[in-house]
CHARMM-style PDB file with segment names, atoms N, HN, CA, C and O in Angstrom:
ATOM      1  N   MET     1     129.453 225.679 135.132  1.00  0.00      PROA
ATOM      2  CA  MET     1     129.324 225.485 133.707  1.00  0.00      PROA
ATOM      3  C   MET     1     130.378 224.475 133.255  1.00  0.00      PROA
ATOM      4  O   MET     1     131.565 224.615 133.550  1.00  0.00      PROA
ATOM      5  N   GLU     2     129.924 223.480 132.548  1.00  0.00      PROA
ATOM      6  HN  GLU     2     128.960 223.366 132.309  1.00  0.00      PROA
ATOM      7  CA  GLU     2     130.841 222.479 132.004  1.00  0.00      PROA
ATOM      8  C   GLU     2     131.776 223.158 131.008  1.00  0.00      PROA
ATOM      9  O   GLU     2     131.362 224.049 130.267  1.00  0.00      PROA
ATOM     10  N   ASN     3     133.035 222.732 130.995  1.00  0.00      PROA
ATOM     11  HN  ASN     3     133.371 222.008 131.597  1.00  0.00      PROA
ATOM     12  CA  ASN     3     133.971 223.290 130.019  1.00  0.00      PROA
ATOM     13  C   ASN     3     135.144 222.345 129.804  1.00  0.00      PROA
ATOM     14  O   ASN     3     135.387 221.427 130.587  1.00  0.00      PROA
ATOM     15  N   PHE     4     135.851 222.599 128.732  1.00  0.00      PROA
ATOM     16  HN  PHE     4     135.653 223.345 128.096  1.00  0.00      PROA
ATOM     17  CA  PHE     4     137.028 221.812 128.371  1.00  0.00      PROA
ATOM     18  C   PHE     4     138.299 222.640 128.501  1.00  0.00      PROA
ATOM     19  O   PHE     4     139.327 222.306 127.912  1.00  0.00      PROA
ATOM     20  N   LEU     5     138.227 223.709 129.267  1.00  0.00      PROA
ATOM     21  HN  LEU     5     137.392 223.980 129.746  1.00  0.00      PROA
ATOM     22  CA  LEU     5     139.355 224.626 129.394  1.00  0.00      PROA
ATOM     23  C   LEU     5     140.607 223.926 129.903  1.00  0.00      PROA
ATOM     24  O   LEU     5     141.677 224.084 129.316  1.00  0.00      PROA
ATOM     25  N   ARG     6     140.500 223.163 130.973  1.00  0.00      PROA
ATOM     26  HN  ARG     6     139.630 223.034 131.450  1.00  0.00      PROA
ATOM     27  CA  ARG     6     141.670 222.476 131.539  1.00  0.00      PROA
ATOM     28  C   ARG     6     142.287 221.520 130.508  1.00  0.00      PROA
ATOM     29  O   ARG     6     143.505 221.499 130.332  1.00  0.00      PROA
ATOM     30  N   ASP     7     141.456 220.739 129.838  1.00  0.00      PROA
ATOM     31  HN  ASP     7     140.466 220.756 129.981  1.00  0.00      PROA
ATOM     32  CA  ASP     7     141.966 219.792 128.846  1.00  0.00      PROA
ATOM     33  C   ASP     7     142.706 220.506 127.716  1.00  0.00      PROA
ATOM     34  O   ASP     7     143.801 220.099 127.327  1.00  0.00      PROA
ATOM     35  N   LEU     8     142.109 221.560 127.200  1.00  0.00      PROA
ATOM     36  HN  LEU     8     141.220 221.891 127.516  1.00  0.00      PROA
ATOM     37  CA  LEU     8     142.732 222.310 126.113  1.00  0.00      PROA
ATOM     38  C   LEU     8     144.033 222.968 126.568  1.00  0.00      PROA
ATOM     39  O   LEU     8     145.033 222.958 125.849  1.00  0.00      PROA
ATOM     40  N   ARG     9     144.004 223.534 127.759  1.00  0.00      PROA
ATOM     41  HN  ARG     9     143.192 223.542 128.343  1.00  0.00      PROA
ATOM     42  CA  ARG     9     145.170 224.235 128.295  1.00  0.00      PROA
ATOM     43  C   ARG     9     146.330 223.272 128.519  1.00  0.00      PROA
ATOM     44  O   ARG     9     147.453 223.544 128.093  1.00  0.00      PROA
ATOM     45  N   THR    10     146.069 222.160 129.178  1.00  0.00      PROA
ATOM     46  HN  THR    10     145.157 221.939 129.523  1.00  0.00      PROA
ATOM     47  CA  THR    10     147.149 221.215 129.481  1.00  0.00      PROA
ATOM     48  C   THR    10     147.679 220.539 128.220  1.00  0.00      PROA
ATOM     49  O   THR    10     148.861 220.204 128.153  1.00  0.00      PROA
ATOM     50  N   ALA    11     146.821 220.334 127.220  1.00  0.00      PROA
ATOM     51  HN  ALA    11     145.860 220.606 127.274  1.00  0.00      PROA
ATOM     52  CA  ALA    11     147.275 219.740 125.960  1.00  0.00      PROA
ATOM     53  C   ALA    11     148.323 220.616 125.282  1.00  0.00      PROA
ATOM     54  O   ALA    11     149.171 220.122 124.539  1.00  0.00      PROA
ATOM     55  N   ARG    12     148.259 221.911 125.542  1.00  0.00      PROA
ATOM     56  HN  ARG    12     147.570 222.313 126.146  1.00  0.00      PROA
ATOM     57  CA  ARG    12     149.229 222.842 124.964  1.00  0.00      PROA
ATOM     58  C   ARG    12     150.402 223.125 125.906  1.00  0.00      PROA
ATOM     59  O   ARG    12     151.341 223.833 125.542  1.00  0.00      PROA
ATOM     60  N   GLY    13     150.343 222.575 127.099  1.00  0.00      PROA
ATOM     61  HN  GLY    13     149.580 222.000 127.395  1.00  0.00      PROA
ATOM     62  CA  GLY    13     151.427 222.792 128.051  1.00  0.00      PROA
ATOM     63  C   GLY    13     151.406 224.163 128.698  1.00  0.00      PROA
ATOM     64  O   GLY    13     152.423 224.628 129.214  1.00  0.00      PROA
ATOM     65  N   TRP    14     150.249 224.811 128.671  1.00  0.00      PROA
ATOM     66  HN  TRP    14     149.423 224.433 128.252  1.00  0.00      PROA
ATOM     67  CA  TRP    14     150.105 226.138 129.269  1.00  0.00      PROA
ATOM     68  C   TRP    14     149.720 226.012 130.738  1.00  0.00      PROA
ATOM     69  O   TRP    14     149.007 225.086 131.126  1.00  0.00      PROA
ATOM     70  N   THR    15     150.193 226.941 131.541  1.00  0.00      PROA
ATOM     71  HN  THR    15     150.772 227.693 131.226  1.00  0.00      PROA
ATOM     72  CA  THR    15     149.778 227.001 132.945  1.00  0.00      PROA
ATOM     73  C   THR    15     148.526 227.859 133.055  1.00  0.00      PROA
ATOM     74  O   THR    15     148.145 228.562 132.119  1.00  0.00      PROA
ATOM     75  N   GLN    16     147.900 227.783 134.217  1.00  0.00      PROA
ATOM     76  HN  GLN    16     148.209 227.212 134.977  1.00  0.00      PROA
ATOM     77  CA  GLN    16     146.749 228.647 134.474  1.00  0.00      PROA
ATOM     78  C   GLN    16     147.174 230.106 134.438  1.00  0.00      PROA
ATOM     79  O   GLN    16     146.414 230.967 133.996  1.00  0.00      PROA
ATOM     80  N   GLU    17     148.373 230.382 134.898  1.00  0.00      PROA
ATOM     81  HN  GLU    17     148.991 229.682 135.257  1.00  0.00      PROA
ATOM     82  CA  GLU    17     148.879 231.747 134.860  1.00  0.00      PROA
ATOM     83  C   GLU    17     149.098 232.208 133.418  1.00  0.00      PROA
ATOM     84  O   GLU    17     148.796 233.353 133.082  1.00  0.00      PROA
ATOM     85  N   ASP    18     149.621 231.325 132.566  1.00  0.00      PROA
ATOM     86  HN  ASP    18     149.867 230.395 132.839  1.00  0.00      PROA
ATOM     87  CA  ASP    18     149.832 231.670 131.155  1.00  0.00      PROA
ATOM     88  C   ASP    18     148.534 232.115 130.499  1.00  0.00      PROA
ATOM     89  O   ASP    18     148.461 233.196 129.914  1.00  0.00      PROA
ATOM     90  N   ILE    19     147.518 231.277 130.600  1.00  0.00      PROA
ATOM     91  HN  ILE    19     147.577 230.399 131.075  1.00  0.00      PROA
ATOM     92  CA  ILE    19     146.254 231.588 129.934  1.00  0.00      PROA
ATOM     93  C   ILE    19     145.591 232.815 130.560  1.00  0.00      PROA
ATOM     94  O   ILE    19     144.994 233.630 129.856  1.00  0.00      PROA
ATOM     95  N   GLY    20     145.699 232.942 131.882  1.00  0.00      PROA
ATOM     96  HN  GLY    20     146.183 232.280 132.453  1.00  0.00      PROA
ATOM     97  CA  GLY    20     145.141 234.122 132.542  1.00  0.00      PROA
ATOM     98  C   GLY    20     145.765 235.408 132.042  1.00  0.00      PROA
ATOM     99  O   GLY    20     145.056 236.376 131.763  1.00  0.00      PROA
ATOM    100  N   LYS    21     147.084 235.430 131.924  1.00  0.00      PROA
ATOM    101  HN  LYS    21     147.660 234.644 132.150  1.00  0.00      PROA
ATOM    102  CA  LYS    21     147.773 236.621 131.409  1.00  0.00      PROA
ATOM    103  C   LYS    21     147.357 236.915 129.976  1.00  0.00      PROA
ATOM    104  O   LYS    21     147.177 238.074 129.603  1.00  0.00      PROA
ATOM    105  N   ASN    22     147.207 235.874 129.180  1.00  0.00      PROA
ATOM    106  HN  ASN    22     147.353 234.933 129.484  1.00  0.00      PROA
ATOM    107  CA  ASN    22     146.839 236.062 127.775  1.00  0.00      PROA
ATOM    108  C   ASN    22     145.453 236.682 127.601  1.00  0.00      PROA
ATOM    109  O   ASN    22     145.211 237.410 126.638  1.00  0.00      PROA
ATOM    110  N   VAL    23     144.550 236.394 128.527  1.00  0.00      PROA
ATOM    111  HN  VAL    23     144.746 235.803 129.309  1.00  0.00      PROA
ATOM    112  CA  VAL    23     143.183 236.921 128.395  1.00  0.00      PROA
ATOM    113  C   VAL    23     142.872 238.032 129.398  1.00  0.00      PROA
ATOM    114  O   VAL    23     141.765 238.570 129.402  1.00  0.00      PROA
ATOM    115  N   GLY    24     143.839 238.376 130.246  1.00  0.00      PROA
ATOM    116  HN  GLY    24     144.738 237.938 130.243  1.00  0.00      PROA
ATOM    117  CA  GLY    24     143.661 239.513 131.140  1.00  0.00      PROA
ATOM    118  C   GLY    24     142.932 239.224 132.434  1.00  0.00      PROA
ATOM    119  O   GLY    24     142.261 240.102 132.977  1.00  0.00      PROA
ATOM    120  N   VAL    25     143.056 237.992 132.943  1.00  0.00      PROA
ATOM    121  HN  VAL    25     143.601 237.279 132.503  1.00  0.00      PROA
ATOM    122  CA  VAL    25     142.456 237.666 134.244  1.00  0.00      PROA
ATOM    123  C   VAL    25     143.507 236.966 135.107  1.00  0.00      PROA
ATOM    124  O   VAL    25     144.579 236.598 134.627  1.00  0.00      PROA
ATOM    125  N   SER    26     143.185 236.793 136.364  1.00  0.00      PROA
ATOM    126  HN  SER    26     142.314 237.092 136.754  1.00  0.00      PROA
ATOM    127  CA  SER    26     144.129 236.156 137.293  1.00  0.00      PROA
ATOM    128  C   SER    26     144.131 234.636 137.146  1.00  0.00      PROA
ATOM    129  O   SER    26     143.213 234.046 136.577  1.00  0.00      PROA
ATOM    130  N   ARG    27     145.172 234.031 137.667  1.00  0.00      PROA
ATOM    131  HN  ARG    27     145.918 234.511 138.130  1.00  0.00      PROA
ATOM    132  CA  ARG    27     145.261 232.568 137.717  1.00  0.00      PROA
ATOM    133  C   ARG    27     144.084 232.016 138.514  1.00  0.00      PROA
ATOM    134  O   ARG    27     143.524 230.977 138.165  1.00  0.00      PROA
ATOM    135  N   GLN    28     143.714 232.709 139.577  1.00  0.00      PROA
ATOM    136  HN  GLN    28     144.169 233.554 139.860  1.00  0.00      PROA
ATOM    137  CA  GLN    28     142.593 232.269 140.406  1.00  0.00      PROA
ATOM    138  C   GLN    28     141.284 232.259 139.617  1.00  0.00      PROA
ATOM    139  O   GLN    28     140.435 231.391 139.825  1.00  0.00      PROA
ATOM    140  N   ALA    29     141.124 233.218 138.719  1.00  0.00      PROA
ATOM    141  HN  ALA    29     141.813 233.922 138.550  1.00  0.00      PROA
ATOM    142  CA  ALA    29     139.915 233.245 137.888  1.00  0.00      PROA
ATOM    143  C   ALA    29     139.877 232.029 136.964  1.00  0.00      PROA
ATOM    144  O   ALA    29     138.818 231.438 136.755  1.00  0.00      PROA
ATOM    145  N   ILE    30     141.024 231.661 136.415  1.00  0.00      PROA
ATOM    146  HN  ILE    30     141.885 232.142 136.584  1.00  0.00      PROA
ATOM    147  CA  ILE    30     141.092 230.483 135.546  1.00  0.00      PROA
ATOM    148  C   ILE    30     140.779 229.223 136.346  1.00  0.00      PROA
ATOM    149  O   ILE    30     140.057 228.346 135.871  1.00  0.00      PROA
ATOM    150  N   ILE    31     141.318 229.133 137.551  1.00  0.00      PROA
ATOM    151  HN  ILE    31     141.905 229.846 137.937  1.00  0.00      PROA
ATOM    152  CA  ILE    31     141.022 227.985 138.422  1.00  0.00      PROA
ATOM    153  C   ILE    31     139.516 227.886 138.657  1.00  0.00      PROA
ATOM    154  O   ILE    31     138.933 226.808 138.543  1.00  0.00      PROA
ATOM    155  N   ALA    32     138.891 229.014 138.985  1.00  0.00      PROA
ATOM    156  HN  ALA    32     139.364 229.890 139.078  1.00  0.00      PROA
ATOM    157  CA  ALA    32     137.453 229.023 139.277  1.00  0.00      PROA
ATOM    158  C   ALA    32     136.630 228.611 138.058  1.00  0.00      PROA
ATOM    159  O   ALA    32     135.622 227.917 138.199  1.00  0.00      PROA
ATOM    160  N   ILE    33     137.042 229.024 136.882  1.00  0.00      PROA
ATOM    161  HN  ILE    33     137.861 229.587 136.767  1.00  0.00      PROA
ATOM    162  CA  ILE    33     136.321 228.632 135.668  1.00  0.00      PROA
ATOM    163  C   ILE    33     136.518 227.145 135.392  1.00  0.00      PROA
ATOM    164  O   ILE    33     135.556 226.436 135.097  1.00  0.00      PROA
ATOM    165  N   GLU    34     137.755 226.674 135.486  1.00  0.00      PROA
ATOM    166  HN  GLU    34     138.536 227.250 135.725  1.00  0.00      PROA
ATOM    167  CA  GLU    34     138.036 225.259 135.223  1.00  0.00      PROA
ATOM    168  C   GLU    34     137.279 224.331 136.161  1.00  0.00      PROA
ATOM    169  O   GLU    34     136.851 223.251 135.752  1.00  0.00      PROA
ATOM    170  N   THR    35     137.112 224.734 137.398  1.00  0.00      PROA
ATOM    171  HN  THR    35     137.459 225.611 137.731  1.00  0.00      PROA
ATOM    172  CA  THR    35     136.435 223.884 138.379  1.00  0.00      PROA
ATOM    173  C   THR    35     134.925 224.095 138.410  1.00  0.00      PROA
ATOM    174  O   THR    35     134.225 223.442 139.184  1.00  0.00      PROA
ATOM    175  N   GLY    36     134.419 225.001 137.576  1.00  0.00      PROA
ATOM    176  HN  GLY    36     134.988 225.531 136.947  1.00  0.00      PROA
ATOM    177  CA  GLY    36     132.982 225.251 137.522  1.00  0.00      PROA
ATOM    178  C   GLY    36     132.450 226.107 138.648  1.00  0.00      PROA
ATOM    179  O   GLY    36     131.237 226.205 138.833  1.00  0.00      PROA
ATOM    180  N   LYS    37     133.341 226.729 139.407  1.00  0.00      PROA
ATOM    181  HN  LYS    37     134.327 226.649 139.257  1.00  0.00      PROA
ATOM    182  CA  LYS    37     132.902 227.590 140.512  1.00  0.00      PROA
ATOM    183  C   LYS    37     132.533 228.979 140.031  1.00  0.00      PROA
ATOM    184  O   LYS    37     131.899 229.742 140.760  1.00  0.00      PROA
ATOM    185  N   HSD    38     132.921 229.314 138.816  1.00  0.00      PROA
ATOM    186  HN  HSD    38     133.436 228.695 138.223  1.00  0.00      PROA
ATOM    187  CA  HSD    38     132.627 230.626 138.248  1.00  0.00      PROA
ATOM    188  C   HSD    38     132.330 230.463 136.772  1.00  0.00      PROA
ATOM    189  O   HSD    38     133.049 229.755 136.067  1.00  0.00      PROA
ATOM    190  N   ASP    39     131.282 231.108 136.299  1.00  0.00      PROA
ATOM    191  HN  ASP    39     130.698 231.684 136.872  1.00  0.00      PROA
ATOM    192  CA  ASP    39     130.974 231.124 134.875  1.00  0.00      PROA
ATOM    193  C   ASP    39     131.571 232.386 134.275  1.00  0.00      PROA
ATOM    194  O   ASP    39     131.353 233.479 134.798  1.00  0.00      PROA
ATOM    195  N   PRO    40     132.316 232.255 133.190  1.00  0.00      PROA
ATOM    196  CA  PRO    40     132.915 233.440 132.588  1.00  0.00      PROA
ATOM    197  C   PRO    40     131.856 234.313 131.922  1.00  0.00      PROA
ATOM    198  O   PRO    40     130.796 233.830 131.524  1.00  0.00      PROA
ATOM    199  N   SER    41     132.157 235.592 131.808  1.00  0.00      PROA
ATOM    200  HN  SER    41     133.018 235.984 132.131  1.00  0.00      PROA
ATOM    201  CA  SER    41     131.291 236.464 131.020  1.00  0.00      PROA
ATOM    202  C   SER    41     131.364 235.995 129.570  1.00  0.00      PROA
ATOM    203  O   SER    41     132.268 235.244 129.202  1.00  0.00      PROA
ATOM    204  N   LEU    42     130.430 236.430 128.762  1.00  0.00      PROA
ATOM    205  HN  LEU    42     129.696 237.040 129.060  1.00  0.00      PROA
ATOM    206  CA  LEU    42     130.443 236.054 127.354  1.00  0.00      PROA
ATOM    207  C   LEU    42     131.724 236.548 126.688  1.00  0.00      PROA
ATOM    208  O   LEU    42     132.329 235.833 125.890  1.00  0.00      PROA
ATOM    209  N   ASP    43     132.134 237.766 127.017  1.00  0.00      PROA
ATOM    210  HN  ASP    43     131.642 238.347 127.666  1.00  0.00      PROA
ATOM    211  CA  ASP    43     133.368 238.319 126.463  1.00  0.00      PROA
ATOM    212  C   ASP    43     134.574 237.453 126.828  1.00  0.00      PROA
ATOM    213  O   ASP    43     135.397 237.145 125.967  1.00  0.00      PROA
ATOM    214  N   LEU    44     134.683 237.060 128.094  1.00  0.00      PROA
ATOM    215  HN  LEU    44     134.015 237.310 128.794  1.00  0.00      PROA
ATOM    216  CA  LEU    44     135.804 236.238 128.532  1.00  0.00      PROA
ATOM    217  C   LEU    44     135.751 234.858 127.883  1.00  0.00      PROA
ATOM    218  O   LEU    44     136.791 234.317 127.510  1.00  0.00      PROA
ATOM    219  N   ALA    45     134.574 234.288 127.744  1.00  0.00      PROA
ATOM    220  HN  ALA    45     133.728 234.728 128.047  1.00  0.00      PROA
ATOM    221  CA  ALA    45     134.444 232.985 127.083  1.00  0.00      PROA
ATOM    222  C   ALA    45     134.962 233.067 125.651  1.00  0.00      PROA
ATOM    223  O   ALA    45     135.649 232.156 125.189  1.00  0.00      PROA
ATOM    224  N   TYR    46     134.641 234.149 124.946  1.00  0.00      PROA
ATOM    225  HN  TYR    46     134.083 234.889 125.322  1.00  0.00      PROA
ATOM    226  CA  TYR    46     135.138 234.328 123.579  1.00  0.00      PROA
ATOM    227  C   TYR    46     136.644 234.535 123.558  1.00  0.00      PROA
ATOM    228  O   TYR    46     137.326 234.004 122.681  1.00  0.00      PROA
ATOM    229  N   ARG    47     137.176 235.301 124.511  1.00  0.00      PROA
ATOM    230  HN  ARG    47     136.622 235.732 125.223  1.00  0.00      PROA
ATOM    231  CA  ARG    47     138.628 235.505 124.576  1.00  0.00      PROA
ATOM    232  C   ARG    47     139.348 234.190 124.839  1.00  0.00      PROA
ATOM    233  O   ARG    47     140.388 233.921 124.236  1.00  0.00      PROA
ATOM    234  N   LEU    48     138.806 233.369 125.734  1.00  0.00      PROA
ATOM    235  HN  LEU    48     137.962 233.587 126.224  1.00  0.00      PROA
ATOM    236  CA  LEU    48     139.417 232.076 126.019  1.00  0.00      PROA
ATOM    237  C   LEU    48     139.379 231.172 124.795  1.00  0.00      PROA
ATOM    238  O   LEU    48     140.386 230.551 124.454  1.00  0.00      PROA
ATOM    239  N   ALA    49     138.244 231.092 124.139  1.00  0.00      PROA
ATOM    240  HN  ALA    49     137.426 231.596 124.416  1.00  0.00      PROA
ATOM    241  CA  ALA    49     138.121 230.252 122.947  1.00  0.00      PROA
ATOM    242  C   ALA    49     139.097 230.709 121.865  1.00  0.00      PROA
ATOM    243  O   ALA    49     139.690 229.879 121.176  1.00  0.00      PROA
ATOM    244  N   ALA    50     139.264 232.007 121.715  1.00  0.00      PROA
ATOM    245  HN  ALA    50     138.782 232.681 122.275  1.00  0.00      PROA
ATOM    246  CA  ALA    50     140.176 232.549 120.701  1.00  0.00      PROA
ATOM    247  C   ALA    50     141.616 232.120 120.965  1.00  0.00      PROA
ATOM    248  O   ALA    50     142.386 231.945 120.020  1.00  0.00      PROA
ATOM    249  N   GLN    51     141.990 231.949 122.222  1.00  0.00      PROA
ATOM    250  HN  GLN    51     141.364 232.091 122.989  1.00  0.00      PROA
ATOM    251  CA  GLN    51     143.345 231.508 122.545  1.00  0.00      PROA
ATOM    252  C   GLN    51     143.640 230.133 121.962  1.00  0.00      PROA
ATOM    253  O   GLN    51     144.792 229.811 121.670  1.00  0.00      PROA
ATOM    254  N   PHE    52     142.609 229.330 121.795  1.00  0.00      PROA
ATOM    255  HN  PHE    52     141.673 229.592 122.032  1.00  0.00      PROA
ATOM    256  CA  PHE    52     142.775 227.974 121.280  1.00  0.00      PROA
ATOM    257  C   PHE    52     142.388 227.869 119.803  1.00  0.00      PROA
ATOM    258  O   PHE    52     142.479 226.797 119.204  1.00  0.00      PROA
ATOM    259  N   GLY    53     141.952 229.002 119.220  1.00  0.00      PROA
ATOM    260  HN  GLY    53     141.878 229.872 119.707  1.00  0.00      PROA
ATOM    261  CA  GLY    53     141.533 228.985 117.824  1.00  0.00      PROA
ATOM    262  C   GLY    53     140.301 228.141 117.597  1.00  0.00      PROA
ATOM    263  O   GLY    53     140.152 227.505 116.554  1.00  0.00      PROA
ATOM    264  N   LYS    54     139.414 228.141 118.585  1.00  0.00      PROA
ATOM    265  HN  LYS    54     139.535 228.658 119.432  1.00  0.00      PROA
ATOM    266  CA  LYS    54     138.217 227.304 118.528  1.00  0.00      PROA
ATOM    267  C   LYS    54     136.972 228.163 118.737  1.00  0.00      PROA
ATOM    268  O   LYS    54     137.051 229.243 119.324  1.00  0.00      PROA
ATOM    269  N   PRO    55     135.826 227.685 118.259  1.00  0.00      PROA
ATOM    270  CA  PRO    55     134.582 228.387 118.576  1.00  0.00      PROA
ATOM    271  C   PRO    55     134.273 228.232 120.069  1.00  0.00      PROA
ATOM    272  O   PRO    55     134.704 227.270 120.704  1.00  0.00      PROA
ATOM    273  N   VAL    56     133.545 229.162 120.601  1.00  0.00      PROA
ATOM    274  HN  VAL    56     133.195 229.944 120.085  1.00  0.00      PROA
ATOM    275  CA  VAL    56     133.267 229.152 122.039  1.00  0.00      PROA
ATOM    276  C   VAL    56     132.590 227.851 122.476  1.00  0.00      PROA
ATOM    277  O   VAL    56     132.810 227.388 123.596  1.00  0.00      PROA
ATOM    278  N   GLU    57     131.776 227.260 121.609  1.00  0.00      PROA
ATOM    279  HN  GLU    57     131.598 227.636 120.699  1.00  0.00      PROA
ATOM    280  CA  GLU    57     131.082 226.015 121.955  1.00  0.00      PROA
ATOM    281  C   GLU    57     132.038 224.834 122.101  1.00  0.00      PROA
ATOM    282  O   GLU    57     131.683 223.831 122.721  1.00  0.00      PROA
ATOM    283  N   ALA    58     133.237 224.934 121.546  1.00  0.00      PROA
ATOM    284  HN  ALA    58     133.526 225.748 121.042  1.00  0.00      PROA
ATOM    285  CA  ALA    58     134.229 223.866 121.687  1.00  0.00      PROA
ATOM    286  C   ALA    58     134.912 223.911 123.048  1.00  0.00      PROA
ATOM    287  O   ALA    58     135.502 222.923 123.487  1.00  0.00      PROA
ATOM    288  N   VAL    59     134.831 225.041 123.703  1.00  0.00      PROA
ATOM    289  HN  VAL    59     134.352 225.843 123.347  1.00  0.00      PROA
ATOM    290  CA  VAL    59     135.416 225.198 125.039  1.00  0.00      PROA
ATOM    291  C   VAL    59     134.330 225.106 126.107  1.00  0.00      PROA
ATOM    292  O   VAL    59     134.528 224.506 127.164  1.00  0.00      PROA
ATOM    293  N   PHE    60     133.184 225.708 125.813  1.00  0.00      PROA
ATOM    294  HN  PHE    60     133.023 226.195 124.954  1.00  0.00      PROA
ATOM    295  CA  PHE    60     132.047 225.734 126.738  1.00  0.00      PROA
ATOM    296  C   PHE    60     130.827 225.156 126.021  1.00  0.00      PROA
ATOM    297  O   PHE    60     130.069 225.902 125.402  1.00  0.00      PROA
ATOM    298  N   PRO    61     130.627 223.833 126.095  1.00  0.00      PROA
ATOM    299  CA  PRO    61     129.509 223.207 125.370  1.00  0.00      PROA
ATOM    300  C   PRO    61     128.154 223.785 125.778  1.00  0.00      PROA
ATOM    301  O   PRO    61     127.916 224.099 126.944  1.00  0.00      PROA
ATOM    302  N   ASN    62     127.293 223.912 124.800  1.00  0.00      PROA
ATOM    303  HN  ASN    62     127.487 223.657 123.853  1.00  0.00      PROA
ATOM    304  CA  ASN    62     125.950 224.439 125.051  1.00  0.00      PROA
ATOM    305  C   ASN    62     125.030 223.293 125.436  1.00  0.00      PROA
ATOM    306  O   ASN    62     124.557 222.546 124.579  1.00  0.00      PROA
ATOM    307  N   ARG    63     124.786 223.161 126.717  1.00  0.00      PROA
ATOM    308  HN  ARG    63     125.170 223.767 127.413  1.00  0.00      PROA
ATOM    309  CA  ARG    63     123.923 222.056 127.175  1.00  0.00      PROA
ATOM    310  C   ARG    63     122.457 222.269 126.808  1.00  0.00      PROA
ATOM    311  O   ARG    63     121.635 221.369 126.982  1.00  0.00      PROA
ATOM    312  N   HSD    64     122.130 223.452 126.305  1.00  0.00      PROA
ATOM    313  HN  HSD    64     122.797 224.184 126.164  1.00  0.00      PROA
ATOM    314  CA  HSD    64     120.754 223.755 125.930  1.00  0.00      PROA
ATOM    315  C   HSD    64     120.487 223.532 124.446  1.00  0.00      PROA
ATOM    316  O   HSD    64     119.363 223.717 123.981  1.00  0.00      PROA
ATOM    317  N   SER    65     121.504 223.142 123.713  1.00  0.00      PROA
ATOM    318  HN  SER    65     122.418 222.992 124.091  1.00  0.00      PROA
ATOM    319  CA  SER    65     121.371 222.939 122.280  1.00  0.00      PROA
ATOM    320  C   SER    65     120.549 221.686 122.019  1.00  0.00      PROA
ATOM    321  O   SER    65     120.789 220.650 122.638  1.00  0.00      PROA
ATOM    322  N   PRO    66     119.588 221.767 121.114  1.00  0.00      PROA
ATOM    323  CA  PRO    66     118.773 220.584 120.813  1.00  0.00      PROA
ATOM    324  C   PRO    66     119.575 219.495 120.089  1.00  0.00      PROA
ATOM    325  O   PRO    66     119.125 218.354 119.987  1.00  0.00      PROA
ATOM    326  N   CYS    67     120.758 219.851 119.589  1.00  0.00      PROA
ATOM    327  HN  CYS    67     121.124 220.778 119.672  1.00  0.00      PROA
ATOM    328  CA  CYS    67     121.581 218.890 118.854  1.00  0.00      PROA
ATOM    329  C   CYS    67     122.396 218.003 119.791  1.00  0.00      PROA
ATOM    330  O   CYS    67     122.937 216.988 119.350  1.00  0.00      PROA
ATOM    331  N   GLU    68     122.495 218.351 121.038  1.00  0.00      PROA
ATOM    332  HN  GLU    68     122.056 219.175 121.395  1.00  0.00      PROA
ATOM    333  CA  GLU    68     123.340 217.575 121.960  1.00  0.00      PROA
ATOM    334  C   GLU    68     122.518 216.744 122.902  1.00  0.00      PROA
ATOM    335  OT1 GLU    68     123.072 216.033 123.741  1.00  0.00      PROA
TER     336      GLU     68
END
């Protein structure tokens, strides 16, 4: 799944471990999401987006949206 997690995280100077601790997952889980090897659950996607104060679509673009 395409995402902007790495860009958002690094722009804030956060490590993968920082964001993982904040949302309750391992650093390895964050790595897997950032590299597209794992798709987060809907709950985790919302928790990640909340860390950046953004809607979930700003972190995980909806490629199925007719507007894009």
